[in-house]
Tab-separated table of C-alpha atoms in Angstrom:
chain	number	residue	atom	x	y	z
A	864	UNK	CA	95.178	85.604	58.302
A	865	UNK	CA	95.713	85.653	62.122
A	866	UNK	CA	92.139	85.011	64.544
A	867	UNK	CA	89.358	82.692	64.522
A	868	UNK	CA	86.944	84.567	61.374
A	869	UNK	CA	88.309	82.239	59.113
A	870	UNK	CA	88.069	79.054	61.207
A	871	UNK	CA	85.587	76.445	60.256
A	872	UNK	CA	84.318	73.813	63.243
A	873	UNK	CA	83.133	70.779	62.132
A	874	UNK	CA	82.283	66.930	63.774
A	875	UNK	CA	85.244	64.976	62.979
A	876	UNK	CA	85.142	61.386	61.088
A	877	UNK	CA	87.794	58.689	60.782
A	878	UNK	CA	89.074	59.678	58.459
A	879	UNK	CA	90.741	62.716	60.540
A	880	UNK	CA	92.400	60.032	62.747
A	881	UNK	CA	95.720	60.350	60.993
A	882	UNK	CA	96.153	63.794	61.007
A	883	UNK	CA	94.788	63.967	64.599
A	884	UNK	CA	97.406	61.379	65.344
A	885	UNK	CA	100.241	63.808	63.899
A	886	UNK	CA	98.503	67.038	65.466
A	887	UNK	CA	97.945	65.712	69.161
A	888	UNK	CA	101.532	64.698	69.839
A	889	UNK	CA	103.188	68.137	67.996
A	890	UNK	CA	100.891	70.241	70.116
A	891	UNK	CA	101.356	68.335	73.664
A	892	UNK	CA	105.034	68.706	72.550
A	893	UNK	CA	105.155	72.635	71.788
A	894	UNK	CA	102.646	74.051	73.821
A	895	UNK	CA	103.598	72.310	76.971
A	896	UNK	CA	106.772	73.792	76.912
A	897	UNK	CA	107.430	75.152	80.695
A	898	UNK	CA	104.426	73.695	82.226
A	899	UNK	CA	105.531	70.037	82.138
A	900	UNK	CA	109.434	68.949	82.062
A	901	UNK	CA	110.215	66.803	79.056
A	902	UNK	CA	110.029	63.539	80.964
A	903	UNK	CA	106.396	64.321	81.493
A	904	UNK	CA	105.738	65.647	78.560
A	905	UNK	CA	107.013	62.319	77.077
A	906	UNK	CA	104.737	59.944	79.510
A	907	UNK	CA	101.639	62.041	78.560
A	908	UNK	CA	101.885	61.772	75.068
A	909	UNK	CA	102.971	58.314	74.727
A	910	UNK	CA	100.738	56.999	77.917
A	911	UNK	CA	97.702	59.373	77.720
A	912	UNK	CA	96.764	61.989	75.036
A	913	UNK	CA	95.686	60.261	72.079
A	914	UNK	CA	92.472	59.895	69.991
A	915	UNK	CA	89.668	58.728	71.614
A	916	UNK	CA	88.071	57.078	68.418
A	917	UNK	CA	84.654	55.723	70.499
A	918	UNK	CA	83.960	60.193	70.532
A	919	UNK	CA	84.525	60.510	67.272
A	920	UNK	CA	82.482	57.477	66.572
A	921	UNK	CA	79.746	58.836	68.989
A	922	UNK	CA	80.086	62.088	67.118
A	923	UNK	CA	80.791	64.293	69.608
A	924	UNK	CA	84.335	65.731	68.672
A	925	UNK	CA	85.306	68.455	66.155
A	926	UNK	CA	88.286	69.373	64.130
A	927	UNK	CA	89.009	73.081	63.510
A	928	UNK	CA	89.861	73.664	60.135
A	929	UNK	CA	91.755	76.909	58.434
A	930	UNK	CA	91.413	76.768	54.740
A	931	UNK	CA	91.152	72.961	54.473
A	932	UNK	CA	94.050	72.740	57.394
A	933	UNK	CA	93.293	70.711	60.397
A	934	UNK	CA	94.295	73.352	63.032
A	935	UNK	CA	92.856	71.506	66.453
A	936	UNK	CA	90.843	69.777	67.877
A	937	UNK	CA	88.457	69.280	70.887
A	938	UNK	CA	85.147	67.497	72.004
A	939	UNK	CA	82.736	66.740	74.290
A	940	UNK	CA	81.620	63.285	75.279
A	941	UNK	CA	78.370	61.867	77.044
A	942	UNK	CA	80.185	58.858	78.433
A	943	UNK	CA	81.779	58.151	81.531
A	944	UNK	CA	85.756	58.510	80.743
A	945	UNK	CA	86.945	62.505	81.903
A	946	UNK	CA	90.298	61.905	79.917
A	947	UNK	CA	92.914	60.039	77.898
A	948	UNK	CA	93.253	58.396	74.073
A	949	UNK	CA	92.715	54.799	73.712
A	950	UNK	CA	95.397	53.945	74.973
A	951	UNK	CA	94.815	54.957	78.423
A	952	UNK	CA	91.538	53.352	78.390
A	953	UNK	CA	90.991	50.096	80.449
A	954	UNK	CA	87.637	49.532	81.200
A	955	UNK	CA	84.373	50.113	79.108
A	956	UNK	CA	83.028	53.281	78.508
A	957	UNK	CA	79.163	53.280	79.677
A	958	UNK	CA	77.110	56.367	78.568
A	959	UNK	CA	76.414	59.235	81.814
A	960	UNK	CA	73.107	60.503	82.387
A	961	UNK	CA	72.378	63.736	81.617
A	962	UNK	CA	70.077	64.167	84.264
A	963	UNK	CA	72.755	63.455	86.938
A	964	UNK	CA	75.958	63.955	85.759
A	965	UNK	CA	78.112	66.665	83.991
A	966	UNK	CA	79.224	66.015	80.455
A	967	UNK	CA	82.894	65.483	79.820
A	968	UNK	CA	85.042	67.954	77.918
A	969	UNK	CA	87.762	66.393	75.697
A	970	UNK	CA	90.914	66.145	74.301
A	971	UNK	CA	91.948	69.925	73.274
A	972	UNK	CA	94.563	70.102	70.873
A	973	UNK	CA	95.707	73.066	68.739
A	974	UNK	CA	98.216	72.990	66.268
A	975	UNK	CA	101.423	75.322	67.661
A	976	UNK	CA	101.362	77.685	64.701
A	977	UNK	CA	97.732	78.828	65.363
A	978	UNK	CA	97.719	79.121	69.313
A	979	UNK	CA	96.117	81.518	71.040
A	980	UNK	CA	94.013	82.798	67.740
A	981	UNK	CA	90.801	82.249	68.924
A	982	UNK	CA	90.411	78.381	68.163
A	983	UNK	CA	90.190	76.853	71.223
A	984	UNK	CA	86.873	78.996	72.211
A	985	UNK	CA	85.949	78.404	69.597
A	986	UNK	CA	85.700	74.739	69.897
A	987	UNK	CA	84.488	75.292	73.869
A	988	UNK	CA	81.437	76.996	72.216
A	989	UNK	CA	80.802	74.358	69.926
A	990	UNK	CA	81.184	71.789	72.861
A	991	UNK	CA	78.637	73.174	75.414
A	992	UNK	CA	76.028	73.934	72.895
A	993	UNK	CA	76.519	70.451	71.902
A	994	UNK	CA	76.393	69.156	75.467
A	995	UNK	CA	73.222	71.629	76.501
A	996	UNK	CA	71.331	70.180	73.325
A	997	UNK	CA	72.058	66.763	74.548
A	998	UNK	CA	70.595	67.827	78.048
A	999	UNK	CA	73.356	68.351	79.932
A	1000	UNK	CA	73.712	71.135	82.132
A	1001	UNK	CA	76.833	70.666	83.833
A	1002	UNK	CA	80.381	70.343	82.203
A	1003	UNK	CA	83.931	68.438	83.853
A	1004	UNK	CA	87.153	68.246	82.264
A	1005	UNK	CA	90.604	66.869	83.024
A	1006	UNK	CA	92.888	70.052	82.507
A	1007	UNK	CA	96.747	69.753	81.399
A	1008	UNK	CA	98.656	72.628	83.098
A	1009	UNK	CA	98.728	74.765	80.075
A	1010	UNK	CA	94.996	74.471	79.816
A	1011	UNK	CA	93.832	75.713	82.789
A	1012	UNK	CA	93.551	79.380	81.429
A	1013	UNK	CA	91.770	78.332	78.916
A	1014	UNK	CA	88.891	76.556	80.929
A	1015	UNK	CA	88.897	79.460	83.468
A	1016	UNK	CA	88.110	81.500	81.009
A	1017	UNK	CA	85.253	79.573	80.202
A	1018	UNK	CA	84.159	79.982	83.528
A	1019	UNK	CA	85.278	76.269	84.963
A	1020	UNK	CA	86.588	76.042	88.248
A	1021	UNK	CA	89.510	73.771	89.824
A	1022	UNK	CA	88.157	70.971	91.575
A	1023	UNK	CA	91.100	68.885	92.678
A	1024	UNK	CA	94.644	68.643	91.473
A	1025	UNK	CA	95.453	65.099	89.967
A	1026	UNK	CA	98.949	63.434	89.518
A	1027	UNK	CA	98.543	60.411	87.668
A	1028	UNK	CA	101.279	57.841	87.476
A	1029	UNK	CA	102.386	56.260	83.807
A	1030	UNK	CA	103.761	53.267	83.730
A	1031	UNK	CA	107.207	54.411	82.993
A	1032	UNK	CA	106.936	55.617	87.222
A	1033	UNK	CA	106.378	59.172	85.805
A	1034	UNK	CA	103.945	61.435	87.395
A	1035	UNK	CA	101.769	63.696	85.149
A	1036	UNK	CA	99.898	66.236	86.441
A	1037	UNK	CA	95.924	67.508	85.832
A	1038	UNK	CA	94.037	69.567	87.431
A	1039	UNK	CA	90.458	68.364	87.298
A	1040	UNK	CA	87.835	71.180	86.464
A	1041	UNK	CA	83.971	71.775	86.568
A	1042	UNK	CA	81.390	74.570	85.695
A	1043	UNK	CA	77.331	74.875	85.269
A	1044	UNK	CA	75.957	74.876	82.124
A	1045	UNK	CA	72.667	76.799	81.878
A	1046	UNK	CA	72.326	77.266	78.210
A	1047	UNK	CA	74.015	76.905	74.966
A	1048	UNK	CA	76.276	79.677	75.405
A	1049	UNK	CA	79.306	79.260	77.332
């Protein structure tokens, strides 16, 4: 069945880590085809996309699901880090405040055999009513390249363009993105 009716969206647990670990990779891979060249494709998923297990934890990530098949993923946090899995984390991760700062979007992933059916939105939807229940009314995300349509879509802006060196000297580029949040719907 091809679109989103079937989709379920759900908060992720630990026990999704494995099959986020095999997803996250498999999608960077496929659906960054002619965006990225393979050498960055390479440093961003061995240097930078990844789990972030402290939003799962924090229960603020979901897993789209397609009779019982993890199909992608996405989240929202309400702490300071705007990107990256654990292991592109260095520092601590302090909580924002909602009254000051935008909430982060986080970590899209869909599986290549179900792009562009719907479930990216339909995480996004999940995420900012999330994020507006928490308080926040602003949103920021770090964008990959073949992302970017998929936030403007949303109604997020560009904000800067980021190249971020790995520490195999390759540079990855982001574009860093931003829009208001005035109520649940997005």
């Amino acid at each position: 069945m091809s679109g989103s009716a079937s989709v379920r969206i759900r908060v992720a647990t630990t026990a999704d880590e494995p099959a986020l670990r095999a997803l996250i990779p498999r999608s960077a891979h496929a659906l960054s085809a002619g965006f990225y060249s393979d050498d960055e494709r390479d440093a961003a998923i061995t240097y930078v996309f990844g789990v972030d297990s402290q939003i799962i934890r924090d229960g603020t990530y979901f897993v789209a699901e397609r009779d019982g098949v993890l199909c992608g993923c996405g989240g929202w946090s309400q702490r300071r880090t705007l990107y990256g899995g654990d292991q592109h984390k260095t520092i601590e991760d302090p909580l924002l405040d909602p009254a000051h700062d935008a909430a982060r979007i986080r970590a899209f992933f869909v599986a290549p055999e179900y792009a562009r059916q719907g479930i990216g939105g339909l995480l996004m939807r999940a995420c900012a009513a999330a994020a507006h229940d928490a308080g926040f009314r602003a949103l920021e995300l770090m964008a990959t390249l073949p992302g970017v349509p998929l936030y403007e879509a949303y109604g997020f802006v560009a904000v800067e363009q980021v190249a971020e060196l790995a520490p195999n000297r390759v540079r990855i580029r982001f574009v860093r993105m931003s829009r208001g949040l005035v109520g649940r719907e997005i």
